[in-house]
Short mmCIF file of C-alpha atoms (C1' of nucleotides) in Angstrom, two decimals:
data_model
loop_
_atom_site.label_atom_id
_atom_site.label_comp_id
_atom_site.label_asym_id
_atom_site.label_seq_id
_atom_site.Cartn_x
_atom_site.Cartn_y
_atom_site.Cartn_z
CA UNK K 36 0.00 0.00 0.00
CA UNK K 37 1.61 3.06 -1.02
CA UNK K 38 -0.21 6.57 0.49
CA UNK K 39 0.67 9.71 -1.33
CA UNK K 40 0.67 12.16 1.22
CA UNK K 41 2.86 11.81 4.69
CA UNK K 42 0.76 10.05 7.32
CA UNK K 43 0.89 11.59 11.02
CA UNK K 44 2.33 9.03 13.09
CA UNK K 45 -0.92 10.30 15.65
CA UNK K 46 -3.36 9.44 12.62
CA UNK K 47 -1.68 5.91 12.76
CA UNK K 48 -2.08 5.62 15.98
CA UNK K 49 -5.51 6.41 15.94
CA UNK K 50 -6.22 4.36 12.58
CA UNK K 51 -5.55 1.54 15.23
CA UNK K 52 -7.79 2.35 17.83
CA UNK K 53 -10.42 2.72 15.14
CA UNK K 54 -10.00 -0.38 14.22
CA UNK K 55 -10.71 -2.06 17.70
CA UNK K 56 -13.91 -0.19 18.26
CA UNK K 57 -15.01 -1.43 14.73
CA UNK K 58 -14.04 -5.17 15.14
CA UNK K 59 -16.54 -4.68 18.34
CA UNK K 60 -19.00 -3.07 16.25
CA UNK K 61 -19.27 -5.59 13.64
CA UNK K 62 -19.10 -8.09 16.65
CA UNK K 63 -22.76 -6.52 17.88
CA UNK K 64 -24.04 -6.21 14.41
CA UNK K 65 -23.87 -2.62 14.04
CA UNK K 66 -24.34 -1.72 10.52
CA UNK K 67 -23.49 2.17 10.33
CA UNK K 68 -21.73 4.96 12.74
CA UNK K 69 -21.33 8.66 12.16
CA UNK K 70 -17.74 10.70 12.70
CA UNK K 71 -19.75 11.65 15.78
CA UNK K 72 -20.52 8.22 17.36
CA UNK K 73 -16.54 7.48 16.98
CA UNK K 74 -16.12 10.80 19.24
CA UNK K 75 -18.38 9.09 21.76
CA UNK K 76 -16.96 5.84 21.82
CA UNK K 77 -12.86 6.62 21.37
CA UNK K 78 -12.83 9.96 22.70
CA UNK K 79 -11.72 11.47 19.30
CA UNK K 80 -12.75 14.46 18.17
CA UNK K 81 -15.33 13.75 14.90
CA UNK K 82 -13.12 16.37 12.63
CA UNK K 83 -9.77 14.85 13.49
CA UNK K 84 -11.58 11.09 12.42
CA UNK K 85 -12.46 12.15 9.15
CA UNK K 86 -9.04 14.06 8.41
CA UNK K 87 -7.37 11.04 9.63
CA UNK K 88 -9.68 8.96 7.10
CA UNK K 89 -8.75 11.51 4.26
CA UNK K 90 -5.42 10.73 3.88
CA UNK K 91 -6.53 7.58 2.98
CA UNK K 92 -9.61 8.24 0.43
CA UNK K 93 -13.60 8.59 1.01
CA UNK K 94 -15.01 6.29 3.38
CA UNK K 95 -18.19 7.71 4.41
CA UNK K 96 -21.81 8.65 3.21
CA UNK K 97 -22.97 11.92 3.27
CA UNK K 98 -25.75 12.17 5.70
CA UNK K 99 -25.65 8.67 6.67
CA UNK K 100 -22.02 8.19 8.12
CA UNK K 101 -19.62 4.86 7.37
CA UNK K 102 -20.67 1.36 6.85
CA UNK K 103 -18.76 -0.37 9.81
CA UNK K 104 -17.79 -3.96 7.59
CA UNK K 105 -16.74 -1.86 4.73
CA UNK K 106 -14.62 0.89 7.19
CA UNK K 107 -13.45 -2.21 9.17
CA UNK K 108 -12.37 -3.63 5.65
CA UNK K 109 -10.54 -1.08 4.91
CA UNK K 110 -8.69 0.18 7.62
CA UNK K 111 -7.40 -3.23 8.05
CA UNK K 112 -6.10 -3.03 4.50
CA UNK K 113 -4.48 -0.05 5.29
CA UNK K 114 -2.86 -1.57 8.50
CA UNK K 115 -2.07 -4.80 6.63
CA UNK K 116 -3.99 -6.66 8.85
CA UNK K 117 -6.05 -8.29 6.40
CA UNK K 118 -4.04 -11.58 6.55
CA UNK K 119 -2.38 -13.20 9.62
CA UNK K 120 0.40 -11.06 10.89
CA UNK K 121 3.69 -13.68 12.35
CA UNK K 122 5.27 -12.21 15.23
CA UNK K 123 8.54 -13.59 16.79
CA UNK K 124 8.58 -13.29 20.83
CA UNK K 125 12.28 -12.66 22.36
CA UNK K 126 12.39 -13.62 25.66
CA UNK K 127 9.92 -16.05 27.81
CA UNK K 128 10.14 -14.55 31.11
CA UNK K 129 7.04 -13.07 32.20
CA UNK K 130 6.29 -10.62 30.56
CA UNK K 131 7.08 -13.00 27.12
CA UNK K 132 4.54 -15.22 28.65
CA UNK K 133 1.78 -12.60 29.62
CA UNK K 134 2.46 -11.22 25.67
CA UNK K 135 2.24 -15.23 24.13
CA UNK K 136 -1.53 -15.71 26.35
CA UNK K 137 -2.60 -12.16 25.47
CA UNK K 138 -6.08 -12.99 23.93
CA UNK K 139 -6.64 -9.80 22.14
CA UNK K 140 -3.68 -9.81 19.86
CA UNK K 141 -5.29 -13.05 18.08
CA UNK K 142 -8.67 -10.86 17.21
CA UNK K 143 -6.58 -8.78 15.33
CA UNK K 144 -4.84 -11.36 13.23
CA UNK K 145 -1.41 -11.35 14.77
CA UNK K 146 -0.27 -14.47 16.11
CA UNK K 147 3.04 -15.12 18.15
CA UNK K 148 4.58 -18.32 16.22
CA UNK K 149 7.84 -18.55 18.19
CA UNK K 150 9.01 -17.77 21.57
CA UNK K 151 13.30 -17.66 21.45
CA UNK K 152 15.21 -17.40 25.26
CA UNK K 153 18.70 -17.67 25.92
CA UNK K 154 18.04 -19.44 28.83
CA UNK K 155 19.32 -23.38 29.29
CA UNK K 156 17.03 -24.18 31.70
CA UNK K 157 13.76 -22.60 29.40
CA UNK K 158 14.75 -23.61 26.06
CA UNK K 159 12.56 -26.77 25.33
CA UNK K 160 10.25 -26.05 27.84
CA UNK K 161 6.00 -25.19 27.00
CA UNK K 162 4.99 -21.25 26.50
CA UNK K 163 1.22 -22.08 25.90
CA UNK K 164 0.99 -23.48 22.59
CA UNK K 165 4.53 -22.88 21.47
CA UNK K 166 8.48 -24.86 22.42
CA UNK K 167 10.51 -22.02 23.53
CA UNK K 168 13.55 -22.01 21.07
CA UNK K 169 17.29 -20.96 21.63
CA UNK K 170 17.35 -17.17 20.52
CA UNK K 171 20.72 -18.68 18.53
CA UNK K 172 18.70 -20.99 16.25
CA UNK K 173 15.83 -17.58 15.27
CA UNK K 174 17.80 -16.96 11.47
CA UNK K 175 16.87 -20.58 10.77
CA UNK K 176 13.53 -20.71 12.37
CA UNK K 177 12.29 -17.63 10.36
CA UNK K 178 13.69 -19.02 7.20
CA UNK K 179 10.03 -21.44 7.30
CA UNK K 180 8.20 -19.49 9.78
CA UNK K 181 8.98 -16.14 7.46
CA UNK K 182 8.09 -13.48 10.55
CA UNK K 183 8.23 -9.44 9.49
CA UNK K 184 7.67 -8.88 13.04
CA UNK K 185 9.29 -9.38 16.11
CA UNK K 186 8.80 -8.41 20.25
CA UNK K 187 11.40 -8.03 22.50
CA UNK K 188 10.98 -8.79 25.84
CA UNK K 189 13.74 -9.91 27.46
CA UNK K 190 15.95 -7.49 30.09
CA UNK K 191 17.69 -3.98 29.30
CA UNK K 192 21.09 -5.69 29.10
CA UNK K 193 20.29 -8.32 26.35
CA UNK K 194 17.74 -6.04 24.29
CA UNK K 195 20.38 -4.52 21.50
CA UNK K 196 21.71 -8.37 21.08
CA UNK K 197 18.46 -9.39 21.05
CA UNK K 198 17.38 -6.55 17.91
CA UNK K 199 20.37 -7.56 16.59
CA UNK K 200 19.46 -11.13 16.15
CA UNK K 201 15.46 -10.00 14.75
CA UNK K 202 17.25 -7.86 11.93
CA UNK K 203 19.40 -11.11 10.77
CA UNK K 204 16.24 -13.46 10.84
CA UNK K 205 14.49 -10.24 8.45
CA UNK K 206 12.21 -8.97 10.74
CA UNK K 207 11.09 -5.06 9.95
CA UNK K 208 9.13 -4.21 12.70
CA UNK K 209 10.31 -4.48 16.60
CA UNK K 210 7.84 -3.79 19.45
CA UNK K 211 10.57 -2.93 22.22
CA UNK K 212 9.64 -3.15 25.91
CA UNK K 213 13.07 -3.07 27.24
CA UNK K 214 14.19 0.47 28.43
CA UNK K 215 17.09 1.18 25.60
CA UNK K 216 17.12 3.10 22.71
CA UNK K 217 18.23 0.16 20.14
CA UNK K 218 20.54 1.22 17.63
CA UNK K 219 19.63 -0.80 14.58
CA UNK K 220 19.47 0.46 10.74
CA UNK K 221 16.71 3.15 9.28
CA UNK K 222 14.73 0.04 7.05
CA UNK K 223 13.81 -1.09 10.57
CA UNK K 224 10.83 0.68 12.79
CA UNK K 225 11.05 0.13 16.34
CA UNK K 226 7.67 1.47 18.76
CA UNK K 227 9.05 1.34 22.52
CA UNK K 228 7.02 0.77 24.89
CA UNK K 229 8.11 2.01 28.91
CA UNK K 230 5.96 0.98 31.63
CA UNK K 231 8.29 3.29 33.97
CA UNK K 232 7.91 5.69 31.51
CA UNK K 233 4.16 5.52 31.52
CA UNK K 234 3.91 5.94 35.50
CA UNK K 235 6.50 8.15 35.78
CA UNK K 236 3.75 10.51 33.55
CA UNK K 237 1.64 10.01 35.70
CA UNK K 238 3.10 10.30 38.71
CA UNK K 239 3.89 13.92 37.73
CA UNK K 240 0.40 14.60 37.77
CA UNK K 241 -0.06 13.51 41.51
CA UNK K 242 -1.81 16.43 43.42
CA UNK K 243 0.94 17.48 46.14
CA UNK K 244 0.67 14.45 48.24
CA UNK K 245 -1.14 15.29 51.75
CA UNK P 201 4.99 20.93 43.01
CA UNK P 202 3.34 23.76 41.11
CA UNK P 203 4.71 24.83 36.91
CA UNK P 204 3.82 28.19 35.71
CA UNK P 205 3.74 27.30 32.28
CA UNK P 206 1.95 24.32 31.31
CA UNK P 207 4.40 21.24 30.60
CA UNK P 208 3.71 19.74 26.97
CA UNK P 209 2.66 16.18 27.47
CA UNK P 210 5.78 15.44 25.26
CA UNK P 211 7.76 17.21 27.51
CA UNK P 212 6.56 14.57 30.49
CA UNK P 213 7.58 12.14 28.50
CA UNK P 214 10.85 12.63 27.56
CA UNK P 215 11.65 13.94 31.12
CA UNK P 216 10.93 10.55 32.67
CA UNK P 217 13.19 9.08 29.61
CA UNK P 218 15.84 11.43 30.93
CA UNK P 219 15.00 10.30 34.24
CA UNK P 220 16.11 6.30 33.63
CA UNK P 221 19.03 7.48 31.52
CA UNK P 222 20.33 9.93 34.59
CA UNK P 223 19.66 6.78 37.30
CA UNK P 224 22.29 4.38 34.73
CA UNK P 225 24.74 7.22 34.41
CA UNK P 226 24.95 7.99 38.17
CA UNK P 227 24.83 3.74 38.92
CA UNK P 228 27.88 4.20 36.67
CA UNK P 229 29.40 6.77 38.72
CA UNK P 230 29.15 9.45 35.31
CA UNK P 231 29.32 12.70 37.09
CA UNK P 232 28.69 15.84 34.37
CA UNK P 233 26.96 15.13 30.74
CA UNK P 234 26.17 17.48 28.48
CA UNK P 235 22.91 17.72 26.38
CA UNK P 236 24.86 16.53 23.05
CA UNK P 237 25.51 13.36 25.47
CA UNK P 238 21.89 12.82 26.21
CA UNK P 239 21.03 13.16 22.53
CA UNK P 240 23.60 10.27 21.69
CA UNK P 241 22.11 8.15 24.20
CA UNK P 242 18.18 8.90 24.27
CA UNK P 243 17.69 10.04 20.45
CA UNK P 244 16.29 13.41 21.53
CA UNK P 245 17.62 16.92 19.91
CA UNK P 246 19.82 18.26 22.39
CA UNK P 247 18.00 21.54 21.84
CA UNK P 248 14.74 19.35 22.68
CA UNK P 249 16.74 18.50 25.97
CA UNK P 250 17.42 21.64 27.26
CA UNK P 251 13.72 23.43 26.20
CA UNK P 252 12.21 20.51 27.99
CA UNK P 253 14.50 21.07 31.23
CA UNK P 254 13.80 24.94 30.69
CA UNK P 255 10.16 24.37 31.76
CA UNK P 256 11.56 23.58 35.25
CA UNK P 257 13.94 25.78 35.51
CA UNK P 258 18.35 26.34 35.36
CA UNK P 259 19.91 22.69 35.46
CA UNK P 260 23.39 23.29 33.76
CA UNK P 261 26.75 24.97 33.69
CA UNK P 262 27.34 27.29 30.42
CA UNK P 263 30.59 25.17 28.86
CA UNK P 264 30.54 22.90 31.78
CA UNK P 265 26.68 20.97 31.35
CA UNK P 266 25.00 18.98 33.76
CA UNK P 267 25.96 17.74 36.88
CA UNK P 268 24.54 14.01 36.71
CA UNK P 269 22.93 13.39 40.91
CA UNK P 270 21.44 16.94 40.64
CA UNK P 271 19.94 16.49 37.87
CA UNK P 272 19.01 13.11 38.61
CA UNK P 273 17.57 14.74 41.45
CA UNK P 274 15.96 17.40 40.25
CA UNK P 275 13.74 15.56 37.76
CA UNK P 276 13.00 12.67 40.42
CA UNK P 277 11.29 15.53 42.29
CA UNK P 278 9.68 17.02 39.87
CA UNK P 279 8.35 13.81 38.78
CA UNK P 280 7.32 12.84 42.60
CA UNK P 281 9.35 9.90 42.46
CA UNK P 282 11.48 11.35 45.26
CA UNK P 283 9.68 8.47 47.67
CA UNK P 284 8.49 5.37 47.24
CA UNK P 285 5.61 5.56 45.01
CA UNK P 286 2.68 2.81 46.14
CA UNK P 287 1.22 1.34 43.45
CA UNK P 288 -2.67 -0.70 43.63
CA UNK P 289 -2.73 -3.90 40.90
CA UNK P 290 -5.77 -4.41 39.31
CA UNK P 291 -6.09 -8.06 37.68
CA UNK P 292 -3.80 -11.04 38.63
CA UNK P 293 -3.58 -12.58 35.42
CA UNK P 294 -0.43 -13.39 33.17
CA UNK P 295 0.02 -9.46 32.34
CA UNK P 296 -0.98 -8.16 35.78
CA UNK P 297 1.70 -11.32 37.30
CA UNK P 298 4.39 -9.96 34.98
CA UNK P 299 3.98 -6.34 35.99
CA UNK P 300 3.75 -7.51 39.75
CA UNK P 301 7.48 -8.89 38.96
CA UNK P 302 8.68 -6.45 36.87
CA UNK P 303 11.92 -5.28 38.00
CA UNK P 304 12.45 -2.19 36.96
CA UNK P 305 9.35 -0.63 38.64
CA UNK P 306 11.35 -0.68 41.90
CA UNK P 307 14.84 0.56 40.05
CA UNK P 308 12.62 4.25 39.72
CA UNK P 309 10.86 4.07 43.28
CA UNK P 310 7.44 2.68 42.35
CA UNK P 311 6.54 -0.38 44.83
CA UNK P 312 2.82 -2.62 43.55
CA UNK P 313 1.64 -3.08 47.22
CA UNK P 314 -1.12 -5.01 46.50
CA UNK P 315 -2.78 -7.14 44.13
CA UNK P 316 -6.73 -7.76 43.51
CA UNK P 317 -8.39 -10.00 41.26
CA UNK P 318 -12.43 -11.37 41.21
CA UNK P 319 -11.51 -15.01 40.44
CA UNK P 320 -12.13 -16.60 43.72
CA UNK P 321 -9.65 -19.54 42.76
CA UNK P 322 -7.12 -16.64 42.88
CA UNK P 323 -8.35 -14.87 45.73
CA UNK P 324 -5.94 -15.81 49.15
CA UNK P 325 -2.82 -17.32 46.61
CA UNK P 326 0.70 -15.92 46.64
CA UNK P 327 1.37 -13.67 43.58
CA UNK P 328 5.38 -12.87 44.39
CA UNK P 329 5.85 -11.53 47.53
CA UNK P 330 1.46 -10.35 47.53
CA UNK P 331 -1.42 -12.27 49.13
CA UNK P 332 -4.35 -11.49 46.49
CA UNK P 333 -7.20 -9.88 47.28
CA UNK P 334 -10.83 -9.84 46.96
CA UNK P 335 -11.41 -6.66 44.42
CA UNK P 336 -14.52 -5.79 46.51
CA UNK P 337 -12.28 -5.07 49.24
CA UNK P 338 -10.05 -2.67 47.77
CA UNK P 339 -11.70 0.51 49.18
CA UNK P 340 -10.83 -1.26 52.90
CA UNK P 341 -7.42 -2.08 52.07
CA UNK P 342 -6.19 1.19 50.48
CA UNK P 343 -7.40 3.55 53.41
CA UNK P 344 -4.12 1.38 54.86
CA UNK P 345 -2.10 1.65 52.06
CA UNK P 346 -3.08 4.98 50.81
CA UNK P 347 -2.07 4.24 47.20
CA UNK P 348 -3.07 7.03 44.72
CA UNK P 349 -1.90 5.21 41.66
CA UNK P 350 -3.66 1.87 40.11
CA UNK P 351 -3.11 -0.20 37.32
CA UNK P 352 -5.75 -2.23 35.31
CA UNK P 353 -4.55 -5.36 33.92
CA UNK P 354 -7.84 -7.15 33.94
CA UNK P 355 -9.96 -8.33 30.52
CA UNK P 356 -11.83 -4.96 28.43
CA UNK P 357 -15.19 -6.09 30.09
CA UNK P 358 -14.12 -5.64 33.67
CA UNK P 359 -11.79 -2.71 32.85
CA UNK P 360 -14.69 0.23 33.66
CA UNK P 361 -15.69 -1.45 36.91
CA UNK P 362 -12.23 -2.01 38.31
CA UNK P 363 -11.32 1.91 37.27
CA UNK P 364 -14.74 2.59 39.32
CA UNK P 365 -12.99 0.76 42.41
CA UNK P 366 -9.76 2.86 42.23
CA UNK P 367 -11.53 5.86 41.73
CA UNK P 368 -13.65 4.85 45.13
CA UNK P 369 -10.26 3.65 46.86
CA UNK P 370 -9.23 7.55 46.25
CA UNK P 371 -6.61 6.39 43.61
CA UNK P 372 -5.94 9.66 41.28
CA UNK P 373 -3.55 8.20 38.30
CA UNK P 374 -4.61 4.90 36.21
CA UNK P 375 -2.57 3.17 33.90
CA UNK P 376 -4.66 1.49 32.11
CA UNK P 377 -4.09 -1.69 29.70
CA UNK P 378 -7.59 -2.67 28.83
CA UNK P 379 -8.44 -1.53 24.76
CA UNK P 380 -11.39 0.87 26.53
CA UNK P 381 -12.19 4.83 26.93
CA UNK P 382 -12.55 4.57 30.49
CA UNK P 383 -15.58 6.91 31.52
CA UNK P 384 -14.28 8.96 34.76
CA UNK P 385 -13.91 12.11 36.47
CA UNK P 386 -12.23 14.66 35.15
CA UNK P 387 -9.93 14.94 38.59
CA UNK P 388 -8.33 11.70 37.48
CA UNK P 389 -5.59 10.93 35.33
CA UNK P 390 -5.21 8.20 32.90
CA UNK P 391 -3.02 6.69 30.72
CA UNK P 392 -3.30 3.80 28.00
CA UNK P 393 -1.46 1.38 26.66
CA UNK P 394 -2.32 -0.85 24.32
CA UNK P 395 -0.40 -4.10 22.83
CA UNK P 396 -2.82 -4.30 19.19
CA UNK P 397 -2.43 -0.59 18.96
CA UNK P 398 1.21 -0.44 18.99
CA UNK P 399 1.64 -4.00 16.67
CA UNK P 400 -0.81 -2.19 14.28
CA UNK P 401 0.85 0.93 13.78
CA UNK P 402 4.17 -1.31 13.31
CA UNK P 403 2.19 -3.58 10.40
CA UNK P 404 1.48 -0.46 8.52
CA UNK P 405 4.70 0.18 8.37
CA UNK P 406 5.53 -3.08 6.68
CA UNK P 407 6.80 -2.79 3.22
CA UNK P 408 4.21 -4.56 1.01
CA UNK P 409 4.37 -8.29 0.74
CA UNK P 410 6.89 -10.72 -1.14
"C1'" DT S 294 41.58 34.23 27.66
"C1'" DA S 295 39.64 30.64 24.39
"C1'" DG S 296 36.56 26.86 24.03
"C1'" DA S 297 32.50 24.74 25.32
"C1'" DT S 298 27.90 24.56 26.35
"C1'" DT S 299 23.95 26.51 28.44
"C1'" DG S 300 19.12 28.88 28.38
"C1'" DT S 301 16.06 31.27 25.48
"C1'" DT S 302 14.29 33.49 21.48
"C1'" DA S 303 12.25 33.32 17.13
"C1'" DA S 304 11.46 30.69 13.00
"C1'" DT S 305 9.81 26.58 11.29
"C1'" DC S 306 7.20 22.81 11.15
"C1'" DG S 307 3.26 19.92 11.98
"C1'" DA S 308 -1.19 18.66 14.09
"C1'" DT S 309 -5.86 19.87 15.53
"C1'" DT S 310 -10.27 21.66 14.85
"C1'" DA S 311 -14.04 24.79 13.34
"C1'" DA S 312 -16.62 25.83 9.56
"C1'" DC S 313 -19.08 24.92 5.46
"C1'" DA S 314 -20.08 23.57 0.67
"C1'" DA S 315 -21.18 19.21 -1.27
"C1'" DT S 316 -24.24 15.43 -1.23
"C1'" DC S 317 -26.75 11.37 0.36
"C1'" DT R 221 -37.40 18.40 -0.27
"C1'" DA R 222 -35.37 18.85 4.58
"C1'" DG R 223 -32.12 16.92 7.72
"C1'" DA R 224 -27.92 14.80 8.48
"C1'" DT R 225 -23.29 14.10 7.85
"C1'" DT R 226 -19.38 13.81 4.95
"C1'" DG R 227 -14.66 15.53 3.01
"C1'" DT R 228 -11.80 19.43 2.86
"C1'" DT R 229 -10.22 24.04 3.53
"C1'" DA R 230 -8.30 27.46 6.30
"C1'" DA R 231 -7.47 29.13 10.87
"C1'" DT R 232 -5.66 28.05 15.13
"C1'" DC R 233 -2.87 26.00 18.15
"C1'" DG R 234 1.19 23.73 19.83
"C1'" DA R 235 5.74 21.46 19.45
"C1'" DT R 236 10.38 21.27 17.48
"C1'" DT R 237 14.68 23.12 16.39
"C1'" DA R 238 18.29 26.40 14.73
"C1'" DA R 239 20.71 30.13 16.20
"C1'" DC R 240 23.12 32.90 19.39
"C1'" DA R 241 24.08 35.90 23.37
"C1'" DA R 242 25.32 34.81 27.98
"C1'" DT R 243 28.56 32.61 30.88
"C1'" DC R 244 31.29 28.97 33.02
#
DNA sequence: TAGATTGTTAATCGATTAACAATC
DNA sequence: TAGATTGTTAATCGATTAACAATC
């Protein structure tokens, strides 16, 4: 999919969030929403939805709003989430583990399809549904499994080495939750996400404790 | 602690970015960087760095830069991570069990003091070094604990009535990791994160297939 | 002093939103 | 047709960054 203009990384963002409240919708059999029903239900103001939508083409109906199955359609076209998404999981601690369970990832057609540790004592053992592998064997693994995407969860120390070892095995796309800024080369797009990072924000807005 | 000028929300996030950088420079006995360093090492603009810090006040030395533990310090404070932060657990699950043992939590002062969960198998059982508790009881406990932050790691359908429970247990900030607007007074704070959402903006960026 | 680096201003850049003609 | 709601423009708002005087 190739989009003329420049899309806002915030329009991405919200693209996604779309996206859940319309796999719901279509869940409960809701055939049509308004600009103004998304406001109510994601908190996004109605303007902003339909610029967001602009960048990529008409969506909508004039005086009737969107058709959820066809928005839903398409925005998961635009996402490339049409098809199952492979993900490869680094690290099986537990936050690995709570990631491999995590029902909601599977209702959006990405599915975890290895788990890779660098720990003796793990590698062989059951995460769910899936043999955790040695994180030395992942160039060879992806070669069937074929993976774009990868999610590193393993501790500060290892996460570069662990990058390192996604890039060889061609993965793209890196969902970081280890605290590090990875160094890795521009084809690559990393999101981090900081749970201390996230509190820390909101511990700032603590009223003055007393 | 009370700004004159209102802090971007970008701004709040970088500073607690700053904040884990500053506590592995001063582990490492770094006394003095300089904002040039802290672009090398966090990927923001050094003049981003210093208009962030200016919001707060004088940090630095002109030709000199930054002394390391005052800074540190400084942006601990300002962040009210000066003292142990208590933290209330929503949701004992696989995600709610990795944040309960998530290590670096502790590394910036925050401390999960208790953990609640509905499931009456769970209810009594050791999660780490927390007995779980009954999620009715959570109003109760907290007047003991006097925790003003929560998290929700609990299922999208129970996420709204466990925010209700913090809100009644006088929590203030909610991190939240359930895919749902959360419907609450404006006196409270919240912040999302969301697994799908961050995977999905990573897919779009995934050159098309073959 | 000379060199380095800050804090802040002002310019640039980008995102949000109100308003409204088009249209179902 | 009248009412509703889209897609898009233009205005507003806010964040980023280059530049530089101040100063250690």
């Amino acid at each position: 999919m190739s989009h003329g203009t420049k899309v806002p990384m915030p329009t991405l963002e919200r693209l996604a969030t779309y996206l859940t409240v319309l796999t719901d919708l279509k869940m409960r059999n809701v055939e049509t929403i308004s600009s103004a029903d998304i406001e109510t239900r994601t908190g996004v103001n109605a303007a902003q939805f339909r610029k967001d939508l602009s960048y990529f083409g008409e969506f909508g109906k004039p005086g009737i709003g969107y058709d959820v199955q066809e928005l839903h359609s398409r925005i998961s076209k635009i996402l490339n989430l049409e098809n199952r998404q492979p993900v490869l999981l680094m690290g099986a601690g537990n936050l690995g583990s709570a990631l491999a369970g995590y029902q909601p990832l599977r209702a959006e057609n990405f599915q975890i399809v290895a788990a890779f540790d660098n720990n003796p004592a793990k590698i062989g053992t059951q995460l769910w549904d899936l043999t955790i592998k040695d994180i030395a064997t992942i160039e060879e693994e992806n070669k069937l499994l074929g993976a774009r995407m990868g999610i590193i969860a393993v501790p500060a120390a290892a996460a570069q080495d662990a990058a390192d070892r996604l890039v060889k095995a061609k993965v793209v796309t890196i969902l970081n939750f280890a605290p590090v800024l990875l160094k890795l080369p521009p084809t690559v797009t990393v999101r981090n996400v900081d749970f201390v990072q996230e509190l820390a924000v909101l511990a700032f807005h603590l009223p003055d404790s007393g």
